[in-house]
Short mmCIF file of C-alpha atoms and ligand atoms in Angstrom, two decimals:
data_model
loop_
_atom_site.label_atom_id
_atom_site.label_comp_id
_atom_site.label_asym_id
_atom_site.label_seq_id
_atom_site.Cartn_x
_atom_site.Cartn_y
_atom_site.Cartn_z
CA MET T 1246 0.00 0.00 0.00
CA ASN T 1247 1.19 3.53 -0.79
CA TYR T 1248 0.93 5.54 2.38
CA GLN T 1249 1.16 9.32 2.73
CA ASN T 1250 2.19 11.34 5.72
CA THR T 1251 -0.78 13.72 5.67
CA LEU T 1252 -3.92 14.15 7.74
CA ALA T 1253 -6.00 14.18 4.55
CA PHE T 1254 -4.68 10.74 3.58
CA ALA T 1255 -5.48 9.32 7.02
CA GLN T 1256 -8.98 10.79 6.96
CA GLU T 1257 -9.59 9.39 3.49
CA GLN T 1258 -8.63 5.90 4.73
CA ASP T 1259 -11.15 6.29 7.54
CA ARG T 1260 -13.86 7.31 5.08
CA GLN T 1261 -13.23 4.16 3.07
CA ASP T 1262 -13.10 1.94 6.14
CA PRO T 1263 -16.28 -0.12 6.60
CA LEU T 1264 -15.24 -0.79 10.22
CA TYR T 1265 -14.83 2.88 11.10
CA TYR T 1266 -18.10 3.18 13.02
CA PHE T 1267 -17.36 0.25 15.28
CA ARG T 1268 -15.41 2.70 17.42
CA ASP T 1269 -18.79 4.12 18.50
CA ARG T 1270 -19.56 0.79 20.11
CA PHE T 1271 -16.82 1.25 22.72
CA TYR T 1272 -16.12 3.57 25.64
CA PHE T 1273 -12.86 5.51 25.35
CA PRO T 1274 -10.98 6.67 28.45
CA GLN T 1275 -10.73 10.43 28.87
CA VAL T 1276 -7.50 12.40 29.13
CA ASN T 1277 -7.59 16.19 29.43
CA GLY T 1278 -11.34 16.10 28.79
CA GLN T 1279 -10.99 14.26 25.47
CA ASP T 1280 -11.08 10.74 24.17
CA ALA T 1281 -7.62 9.29 24.59
CA ILE T 1282 -5.84 7.74 21.64
CA TYR T 1283 -5.99 4.23 23.01
CA PHE T 1284 -3.29 1.96 21.63
CA CYS T 1285 -3.26 -0.49 24.52
CA GLY T 1286 -5.75 -3.11 23.35
CA ASN T 1287 -2.99 -5.72 23.63
CA SER T 1288 -3.03 -5.18 27.38
CA LEU T 1289 -6.66 -4.40 28.18
CA GLY T 1290 -9.19 -3.98 25.38
CA LEU T 1291 -11.82 -1.23 25.65
CA GLN T 1292 -15.26 -1.81 27.08
CA PRO T 1293 -17.97 -2.59 24.51
CA LYS T 1294 -20.97 -0.40 25.33
CA SER T 1295 -23.19 -3.48 25.03
CA ALA T 1296 -21.37 -5.28 27.87
CA GLN T 1297 -23.48 -3.57 30.52
CA MET T 1298 -26.69 -4.90 28.99
CA TYR T 1299 -25.35 -8.45 28.89
CA ILE T 1300 -24.41 -8.20 32.55
CA ASP T 1301 -27.71 -6.59 33.50
CA ASN T 1302 -29.56 -9.50 31.90
CA GLU T 1303 -27.81 -11.96 34.14
CA MET T 1304 -28.25 -9.76 37.22
CA TYR T 1305 -31.94 -9.59 36.40
CA LYS T 1306 -32.15 -13.37 36.13
CA TRP T 1307 -30.31 -13.74 39.41
CA ALA T 1308 -32.66 -11.26 41.11
CA ASN T 1309 -35.83 -12.79 39.70
CA LEU T 1310 -35.08 -16.47 39.35
CA ALA T 1311 -32.20 -16.96 41.81
CA VAL T 1312 -31.23 -20.63 41.84
CA GLU T 1313 -33.83 -21.41 39.19
CA GLY T 1314 -31.70 -19.40 36.77
CA HIS T 1315 -29.59 -22.50 36.27
CA PHE T 1316 -32.44 -24.23 34.46
CA LYS T 1317 -35.14 -21.65 33.72
CA GLY T 1318 -35.42 -18.66 31.47
CA GLU T 1319 -34.11 -18.22 27.97
CA GLU T 1320 -30.45 -18.88 28.51
CA PRO T 1321 -30.10 -21.04 31.58
CA TRP T 1322 -26.76 -20.94 33.35
CA PHE T 1323 -26.52 -24.75 33.28
CA ASN T 1324 -25.24 -24.65 29.70
CA TYR T 1325 -24.23 -21.01 29.45
CA HIS T 1326 -20.74 -22.00 28.27
CA GLU T 1327 -22.31 -23.44 25.12
CA LEU T 1328 -23.44 -19.95 24.12
CA LEU T 1329 -19.81 -18.88 23.75
CA ALA T 1330 -18.21 -21.86 22.06
CA ALA T 1331 -19.23 -21.10 18.46
CA GLY T 1332 -18.11 -17.46 18.53
CA ALA T 1333 -14.85 -18.29 20.29
CA ALA T 1334 -14.21 -21.15 17.83
CA ARG T 1335 -14.58 -18.74 14.90
CA VAL T 1336 -11.95 -16.44 16.42
CA VAL T 1337 -9.34 -19.19 16.76
CA GLY T 1338 -10.22 -21.35 13.74
CA ALA T 1339 -11.58 -24.37 15.56
CA LYS T 1340 -14.62 -26.62 15.62
CA GLU T 1341 -17.19 -25.68 18.21
CA SER T 1342 -16.58 -28.90 20.17
CA GLU T 1343 -12.86 -28.12 20.36
CA VAL T 1344 -13.36 -24.92 22.35
CA VAL T 1345 -14.55 -24.14 25.83
CA VAL T 1346 -14.60 -20.85 27.71
CA MET T 1347 -13.77 -21.16 31.40
CA ASN T 1348 -11.48 -20.06 34.24
CA GLN T 1349 -8.53 -17.79 33.52
CA LEU T 1350 -5.53 -18.20 31.31
CA THR T 1351 -2.84 -19.42 33.67
CA VAL T 1352 -5.23 -21.85 35.36
CA ASN T 1353 -6.12 -23.25 31.96
CA LEU T 1354 -2.47 -23.50 30.99
CA HIS T 1355 -1.85 -25.67 34.05
CA LEU T 1356 -4.85 -27.84 33.22
CA MET T 1357 -3.54 -28.34 29.69
CA LEU T 1358 -0.05 -29.13 30.96
CA VAL T 1359 -1.54 -31.84 33.18
CA SER T 1360 -2.90 -33.46 30.04
CA PHE T 1361 -0.15 -32.67 27.54
CA TYR T 1362 3.11 -32.52 29.47
CA ARG T 1363 3.68 -36.19 30.12
CA PRO T 1364 7.40 -36.75 30.45
CA GLN T 1365 8.66 -40.31 30.16
CA GLY T 1366 12.20 -41.69 30.22
CA LYS T 1367 14.52 -39.43 28.30
CA ARG T 1368 11.58 -37.63 26.71
CA PHE T 1369 11.00 -34.97 29.37
CA LYS T 1370 12.05 -31.66 27.83
CA ILE T 1371 10.01 -28.65 26.84
CA ILE T 1372 11.02 -26.19 24.12
CA THR T 1373 9.74 -22.67 24.68
CA GLU T 1374 10.56 -19.10 23.70
CA GLY T 1375 13.14 -17.37 25.88
CA GLY T 1376 11.71 -14.33 27.66
CA ALA T 1377 8.16 -15.66 27.51
CA PHE T 1378 5.50 -13.86 29.53
CA PRO T 1379 6.37 -14.54 33.19
CA SER T 1380 3.20 -16.47 33.98
CA ASP T 1381 4.08 -18.97 31.25
CA GLN T 1382 7.62 -19.27 32.57
CA TYR T 1383 6.37 -19.94 36.10
CA ALA T 1384 3.82 -22.47 34.87
CA LEU T 1385 6.48 -24.45 32.98
CA GLU T 1386 9.01 -24.15 35.81
CA THR T 1387 6.62 -25.47 38.43
CA GLN T 1388 5.17 -28.19 36.19
CA THR T 1389 8.62 -29.62 35.49
CA LYS T 1390 9.38 -29.53 39.23
CA PHE T 1391 6.06 -31.19 39.95
CA HIS T 1392 7.20 -34.11 37.79
CA GLY T 1393 10.50 -34.24 39.66
CA TYR T 1394 12.78 -32.54 37.13
CA ASN T 1395 15.21 -29.70 37.39
CA PRO T 1396 13.67 -26.88 35.31
CA ASP T 1397 17.12 -25.82 34.09
CA GLU T 1398 17.52 -29.23 32.48
CA ALA T 1399 13.95 -29.77 31.40
CA ILE T 1400 13.20 -26.37 29.82
CA ILE T 1401 14.98 -25.34 26.64
CA GLU T 1402 14.56 -21.63 25.97
CA LEU T 1403 15.12 -20.30 22.47
CA PHE T 1404 16.69 -16.86 22.11
CA PRO T 1405 17.29 -14.72 19.03
CA LYS T 1406 20.71 -14.70 17.44
CA GLU T 1407 23.25 -12.19 18.72
CA GLY T 1408 22.25 -8.72 17.52
CA GLU T 1409 18.71 -9.78 16.54
CA HIS T 1410 15.45 -9.24 18.39
CA THR T 1411 13.25 -12.01 17.07
CA LEU T 1412 13.52 -15.73 16.54
CA ARG T 1413 14.05 -17.15 13.07
CA THR T 1414 11.59 -19.87 12.15
CA GLU T 1415 14.35 -22.06 10.74
CA ASP T 1416 16.19 -21.89 14.07
CA ILE T 1417 13.06 -22.89 16.00
CA LEU T 1418 12.48 -25.85 13.69
CA GLN T 1419 16.14 -26.84 13.81
CA SER T 1420 16.12 -26.81 17.58
CA ILE T 1421 13.00 -28.98 17.71
CA LYS T 1422 14.71 -31.43 15.37
CA GLU T 1423 17.95 -31.47 17.35
CA HIS T 1424 16.24 -32.24 20.62
CA GLY T 1425 13.75 -34.58 18.92
CA ASP T 1426 13.91 -37.69 21.06
CA GLU T 1427 14.18 -35.76 24.35
CA LEU T 1428 11.15 -33.57 23.70
CA ALA T 1429 7.87 -34.08 25.53
CA LEU T 1430 6.37 -30.74 24.59
CA VAL T 1431 6.75 -27.62 22.47
CA MET T 1432 4.94 -24.78 24.20
CA MET T 1433 5.23 -21.18 22.99
CA GLY T 1434 3.26 -17.99 22.74
CA GLY T 1435 1.48 -17.58 19.42
CA ILE T 1436 2.83 -14.03 19.55
CA ASN T 1437 5.69 -12.90 21.73
CA TYR T 1438 4.23 -10.20 23.98
CA TYR T 1439 7.40 -8.10 24.02
CA THR T 1440 8.41 -7.95 20.36
CA GLY T 1441 5.01 -8.65 18.83
CA GLN T 1442 6.50 -11.43 16.68
CA VAL T 1443 3.97 -13.94 15.37
CA PHE T 1444 5.41 -17.43 15.36
CA ASP T 1445 4.78 -19.80 12.48
CA MET T 1446 2.44 -21.99 14.46
CA GLU T 1447 1.69 -24.35 11.60
CA ALA T 1448 5.36 -25.13 10.91
CA ILE T 1449 6.19 -25.41 14.62
CA THR T 1450 3.30 -27.81 15.17
CA LYS T 1451 4.40 -29.96 12.27
CA ALA T 1452 8.00 -30.07 13.47
CA GLY T 1453 6.93 -30.83 17.05
CA HIS T 1454 4.74 -33.71 15.92
CA GLU T 1455 7.51 -35.10 13.71
CA ALA T 1456 9.71 -35.11 16.78
CA GLY T 1457 7.04 -37.02 18.68
CA ALA T 1458 6.13 -34.18 21.04
CA PHE T 1459 2.86 -32.48 21.87
CA VAL T 1460 2.52 -28.87 20.74
CA GLY T 1461 0.56 -26.11 22.45
CA PHE T 1462 0.31 -22.33 22.28
CA ASP T 1463 -0.50 -19.48 24.61
CA LEU T 1464 -2.57 -17.19 22.42
CA ALA T 1465 -2.97 -14.32 24.90
CA HIS T 1466 -1.68 -11.82 22.33
CA ALA T 1467 -2.90 -13.71 19.27
CA ALA T 1468 -6.60 -14.41 19.88
CA GLY T 1469 -8.70 -11.67 18.27
CA ASN T 1470 -5.55 -10.23 16.70
CA VAL T 1471 -4.28 -12.50 13.92
CA LEU T 1472 -5.81 -15.27 11.83
CA LEU T 1473 -5.64 -18.59 13.59
CA LYS T 1474 -6.46 -22.02 12.19
CA LEU T 1475 -5.87 -24.20 15.21
CA HIS T 1476 -7.81 -27.16 13.88
CA ASP T 1477 -6.23 -27.21 10.43
CA TRP T 1478 -2.76 -26.56 11.82
CA ASP T 1479 -3.30 -29.65 13.95
CA VAL T 1480 -2.31 -27.90 17.18
CA ASP T 1481 -2.83 -30.15 20.23
CA PHE T 1482 -3.98 -27.50 22.69
CA ALA T 1483 -4.11 -23.75 23.16
CA VAL T 1484 -5.19 -21.26 25.80
CA TRP T 1485 -5.94 -17.55 25.66
CA CYS T 1486 -7.30 -14.74 27.78
CA THR T 1487 -10.18 -12.58 26.63
CA TYR T 1488 -9.32 -9.20 28.13
CA LYS T 1489 -6.68 -8.15 25.60
CA TYR T 1490 -7.70 -8.02 21.93
CA LEU T 1491 -10.97 -9.72 22.85
CA ASN T 1492 -12.20 -6.78 24.95
CA SER T 1493 -13.90 -8.85 27.63
CA GLY T 1494 -12.96 -7.00 30.78
CA PRO T 1495 -10.19 -6.95 33.40
CA GLY T 1496 -9.35 -10.44 34.62
CA GLY T 1497 -12.01 -11.75 32.24
CA THR T 1498 -12.64 -15.34 31.37
CA SER T 1499 -10.37 -17.49 29.19
CA GLY T 1500 -10.61 -19.84 26.24
CA VAL T 1501 -9.22 -23.33 25.73
CA PHE T 1502 -8.72 -25.35 22.57
CA VAL T 1503 -8.26 -29.12 22.65
CA HIS T 1504 -7.94 -30.79 19.26
CA GLU T 1505 -10.85 -33.10 18.51
CA ARG T 1506 -8.62 -36.17 18.39
CA PHE T 1507 -8.35 -35.87 22.19
CA GLY T 1508 -11.96 -34.89 22.81
CA ASN T 1509 -13.02 -38.40 23.76
CA ASP T 1510 -9.66 -39.69 24.94
CA THR T 1511 -10.32 -40.72 28.52
CA ASP T 1512 -6.77 -42.09 28.82
CA LEU T 1513 -5.31 -38.58 28.83
CA PRO T 1514 -4.66 -37.59 32.41
CA ARG T 1515 -6.74 -34.64 33.45
CA PHE T 1516 -7.80 -32.83 36.57
CA ALA T 1517 -11.55 -33.08 36.63
CA GLY T 1518 -14.47 -31.27 38.20
CA TRP T 1519 -18.23 -31.66 38.11
CA TRP T 1520 -18.82 -29.19 35.29
CA GLY T 1521 -16.80 -31.36 32.93
CA HIS T 1522 -18.91 -34.39 33.81
CA ASP T 1523 -21.44 -35.79 31.36
CA ALA T 1524 -24.18 -33.13 31.37
CA GLY T 1525 -27.00 -35.67 31.47
CA GLU T 1526 -25.73 -37.06 34.76
CA ARG T 1527 -24.09 -34.04 36.33
CA PHE T 1528 -26.80 -33.50 38.89
CA LYS T 1529 -27.04 -37.16 39.84
CA MET T 1530 -24.00 -36.38 41.98
CA GLN T 1531 -22.58 -39.87 41.54
CA LYS T 1532 -19.12 -41.34 41.86
CA GLY T 1533 -16.99 -41.97 38.78
CA PHE T 1534 -15.98 -39.14 36.43
CA LYS T 1535 -17.37 -39.39 32.89
CA PRO T 1536 -16.11 -36.46 30.84
CA MET T 1537 -18.29 -34.57 28.41
CA PRO T 1538 -17.01 -35.00 24.87
CA GLY T 1539 -14.68 -32.32 23.50
CA ALA T 1540 -12.97 -29.45 25.26
CA ALA T 1541 -16.01 -29.04 27.53
CA GLY T 1542 -14.86 -32.17 29.37
CA TRP T 1543 -12.00 -30.13 30.88
CA GLN T 1544 -14.35 -27.80 32.75
CA LEU T 1545 -14.03 -27.82 36.51
CA SER T 1546 -16.47 -25.44 38.09
CA ASN T 1547 -19.85 -24.08 37.27
CA SER T 1548 -19.65 -21.19 34.83
CA GLN T 1549 -18.64 -17.67 35.86
CA ILE T 1550 -21.67 -16.08 34.35
CA LEU T 1551 -20.78 -12.40 34.73
CA PRO T 1552 -17.39 -12.39 32.98
CA MET T 1553 -18.79 -14.81 30.42
CA ALA T 1554 -21.69 -12.44 29.74
CA VAL T 1555 -19.18 -9.68 28.93
CA HIS T 1556 -17.32 -12.05 26.63
CA ARG T 1557 -20.56 -12.78 24.78
CA ALA T 1558 -21.08 -9.07 24.17
CA SER T 1559 -17.60 -8.85 22.73
CA LEU T 1560 -17.79 -11.98 20.57
CA GLN T 1561 -21.03 -10.61 19.16
CA LEU T 1562 -19.10 -7.53 17.94
CA PHE T 1563 -16.45 -9.69 16.28
CA ASP T 1564 -19.16 -11.50 14.35
CA GLU T 1565 -20.95 -8.27 13.48
CA ALA T 1566 -17.73 -6.79 12.14
CA GLY T 1567 -17.48 -9.70 9.73
CA GLY T 1568 -15.03 -11.91 11.56
CA MET T 1569 -11.29 -12.17 11.82
CA GLU T 1570 -10.46 -11.97 8.10
CA VAL T 1571 -12.07 -8.56 7.80
CA LEU T 1572 -10.43 -7.34 11.00
CA ARG T 1573 -7.06 -8.71 10.00
CA ALA T 1574 -7.18 -6.93 6.64
CA LYS T 1575 -7.67 -3.58 8.38
CA SER T 1576 -5.14 -4.43 11.05
CA GLU T 1577 -2.41 -4.98 8.44
CA LYS T 1578 -3.11 -1.58 6.87
CA LEU T 1579 -3.30 0.21 10.20
CA THR T 1580 -0.10 -1.32 11.58
CA GLY T 1581 1.61 -0.75 8.23
CA TYR T 1582 0.62 2.92 8.39
CA LEU T 1583 1.97 3.20 11.92
CA GLU T 1584 5.26 1.66 10.81
CA TYR T 1585 5.48 3.99 7.81
CA LEU T 1586 4.82 7.09 9.92
CA ILE T 1587 7.28 6.13 12.66
CA ASN T 1588 9.96 5.64 10.03
CA ASP T 1589 9.03 9.05 8.66
CA VAL T 1590 9.69 10.86 11.94
CA PRO T 1591 13.13 12.37 11.21
CA VAL T 1592 14.11 13.01 14.83
CA GLY T 1593 13.43 9.37 15.63
CA LYS T 1594 16.11 7.88 13.40
CA ASP T 1595 18.87 7.60 16.01
CA VAL T 1596 16.65 7.09 19.02
CA LEU T 1597 14.03 4.55 17.96
CA GLU T 1598 14.46 0.98 16.84
CA MET T 1599 11.49 -1.13 15.81
CA ILE T 1600 11.94 -4.61 17.22
CA THR T 1601 8.70 -5.95 15.75
CA PRO T 1602 9.19 -7.84 12.47
CA GLN T 1603 8.74 -5.81 9.27
CA ASP T 1604 7.01 -8.69 7.51
CA PRO T 1605 3.25 -8.09 7.98
CA GLN T 1606 2.70 -11.85 8.24
CA ALA T 1607 5.05 -12.01 11.21
CA ARG T 1608 3.26 -9.40 13.30
CA GLY T 1609 -0.22 -8.43 14.42
CA SER T 1610 -1.67 -5.14 15.67
CA GLN T 1611 1.42 -4.11 17.56
CA ILE T 1612 4.68 -2.30 17.09
CA SER T 1613 7.29 -2.43 19.82
CA LEU T 1614 9.71 0.46 19.83
CA LEU T 1615 13.02 0.15 21.57
CA VAL T 1616 13.89 3.65 22.77
CA LYS T 1617 17.62 4.17 23.11
CA GLN T 1618 17.56 7.21 25.35
CA ASN T 1619 15.15 8.75 27.86
CA SER T 1620 12.65 6.00 27.18
CA ARG T 1621 10.63 6.48 30.35
CA LEU T 1622 10.49 10.24 29.82
CA LEU T 1623 9.23 9.75 26.27
CA PHE T 1624 6.56 7.35 27.52
CA ASP T 1625 5.44 9.79 30.23
CA LYS T 1626 5.18 12.61 27.69
CA LEU T 1627 3.09 10.50 25.34
CA MET T 1628 0.72 9.59 28.17
CA GLU T 1629 0.42 13.26 29.23
CA ALA T 1630 -0.47 14.12 25.66
CA GLY T 1631 -3.43 11.71 25.77
CA ILE T 1632 -1.86 8.69 24.13
CA ILE T 1633 -2.28 5.46 26.01
CA VAL T 1634 0.42 2.95 25.13
CA ASP T 1635 2.43 0.70 27.41
CA TYR T 1636 5.93 0.58 28.74
CA ARG T 1637 7.90 -2.60 29.28
CA GLU T 1638 11.18 -2.63 31.13
CA PRO T 1639 13.89 -1.84 30.36
CA ASN T 1640 13.15 0.47 27.41
CA VAL T 1641 10.34 -0.68 25.14
CA ILE T 1642 7.12 1.13 24.28
CA ARG T 1643 4.41 -1.08 22.81
CA ILE T 1644 1.89 0.54 20.49
CA ALA T 1645 -1.17 -1.44 19.51
CA PRO T 1646 -3.73 0.15 17.16
CA THR T 1647 -6.62 -2.29 16.90
CA PRO T 1648 -8.94 -2.59 13.90
CA LEU T 1649 -12.21 -2.67 15.87
CA TYR T 1650 -11.89 0.74 17.46
CA ASN T 1651 -8.84 2.60 16.19
CA SER T 1652 -8.68 4.86 13.15
CA PHE T 1653 -6.06 5.95 10.64
CA GLU T 1654 -6.48 9.49 11.91
CA GLU T 1655 -5.50 8.37 15.40
CA VAL T 1656 -2.38 6.73 14.00
CA TYR T 1657 -1.57 9.97 12.19
CA ARG T 1658 -2.15 12.08 15.33
CA PHE T 1659 0.01 9.68 17.29
CA SER T 1660 2.92 10.17 14.91
CA GLU T 1661 2.61 13.97 15.17
CA ILE T 1662 2.65 13.76 18.97
CA LEU T 1663 5.52 11.27 18.92
CA HIS T 1664 7.44 13.76 16.82
CA GLU T 1665 6.78 16.59 19.30
CA CYS T 1666 7.60 14.43 22.32
CA LEU T 1667 10.87 13.28 20.76
CA GLU T 1668 11.84 16.91 20.22
CA GLY T 1669 10.97 17.53 23.86
CA VAL T 1670 13.19 14.78 25.30
CA LYS T 1671 16.24 15.30 23.10
C1 LIG L 2101 -1.47 -11.57 29.38
C2 LIG L 2101 -0.77 -12.84 29.40
C3 LIG L 2101 -0.91 -13.75 30.46
C4 LIG L 2101 -1.77 -13.39 31.66
O1 LIG L 2101 -2.25 -14.51 32.31
P1 LIG L 2101 -3.54 -14.44 33.26
O2 LIG L 2101 -3.65 -15.80 33.79
O3 LIG L 2101 -4.69 -14.02 32.39
O4 LIG L 2101 -3.29 -13.39 34.30
C5 LIG L 2101 -0.25 -14.96 30.39
N1 LIG L 2101 0.53 -15.28 29.33
C6 LIG L 2101 0.68 -14.42 28.29
C7 LIG L 2101 1.54 -14.81 27.12
C8 LIG L 2101 0.07 -13.18 28.30
O5 LIG L 2101 0.24 -12.32 27.30
#
């Protein structure tokens, strides 16, 4: 695409953008009495205005039906999770039976590791990305310890080559091959939260399977951001949160994918609870766990209706917008425009380094800028000027314009303000 560094160009893109008016469906935080330019949807997505109504519905049912709400009314809580599976499955490219919405991300990661990290003999190692999100690191560390291993021996972390910021796919695949017969699991983020790099999940899954290992992904930064085809890629399991690109509220609920080939596999170890028990017999309260088929059989507790109601409101917007392909098309243009404008800020040349891949296929709605001097000061100035981005130690600013509620004009205004702030911190 041929971009131009003018307000008129940005406004013209907005006029041609069929998704432009979706921004009216969200609340924007206020800074200095104005809507902030909110580029932090990779950390906490904005509130859909419809979320309140979805919550109010459930509060109304609770007030009027109380315990009867589990079985009475239009959408009884007994199978409330089923109302989310189809929409969530569309976001991650799965069959409805392969997806369940429950718990929170790190809890679900542990549940999946119980089923899919099954070290045996010399096959006990896990390959993962170095510098993964800390919760993932702690989950892997404590799971390997739980099985009696030393995490330093059991966990192989992959780091970029000297002088590079992102991993090369060929190096990931090579490493999987090299460690082949020692590998129990390949477990990575779908997108690295720090650099914004999208990993080639299809190739990694294939290589992991060829090595005889299970393969799973943490899609916290990928779900609702990039196109995912978990079923077709043959991924074994995946987990994601819903409060980032999926706009479902602070600490919101989480999604789980279990490939259908495991859906009825009662030999897989799992930690069970009554909500994963065969729905027809759940309330017989009998001994002997019989899992529901599919991912739903991993449920533990009765559904958290309020966060799940918010997630329904949000999934509804994803469908209304036309789904992930439509969103992804805008996201590529928007992020491309951001990249173009940052490169066009003359004062930034010596100070800023983009550590997010330049290849649009290897990134989502995020650009991470490594700031070589006065990084914290630059961040503070941006925030004062009404731009909400985020800062990650030691010196990275992450900027995430999202296709559902951000505009080309906002990206343009951001670059103007970035320019001014850079002048101010020189
Ligand atoms: C955001 C994020 C988490 C957060 O986990 P919670 O259990 O939702 O607090 C974990 N892993 C990754 C990769 C993340 O980006």
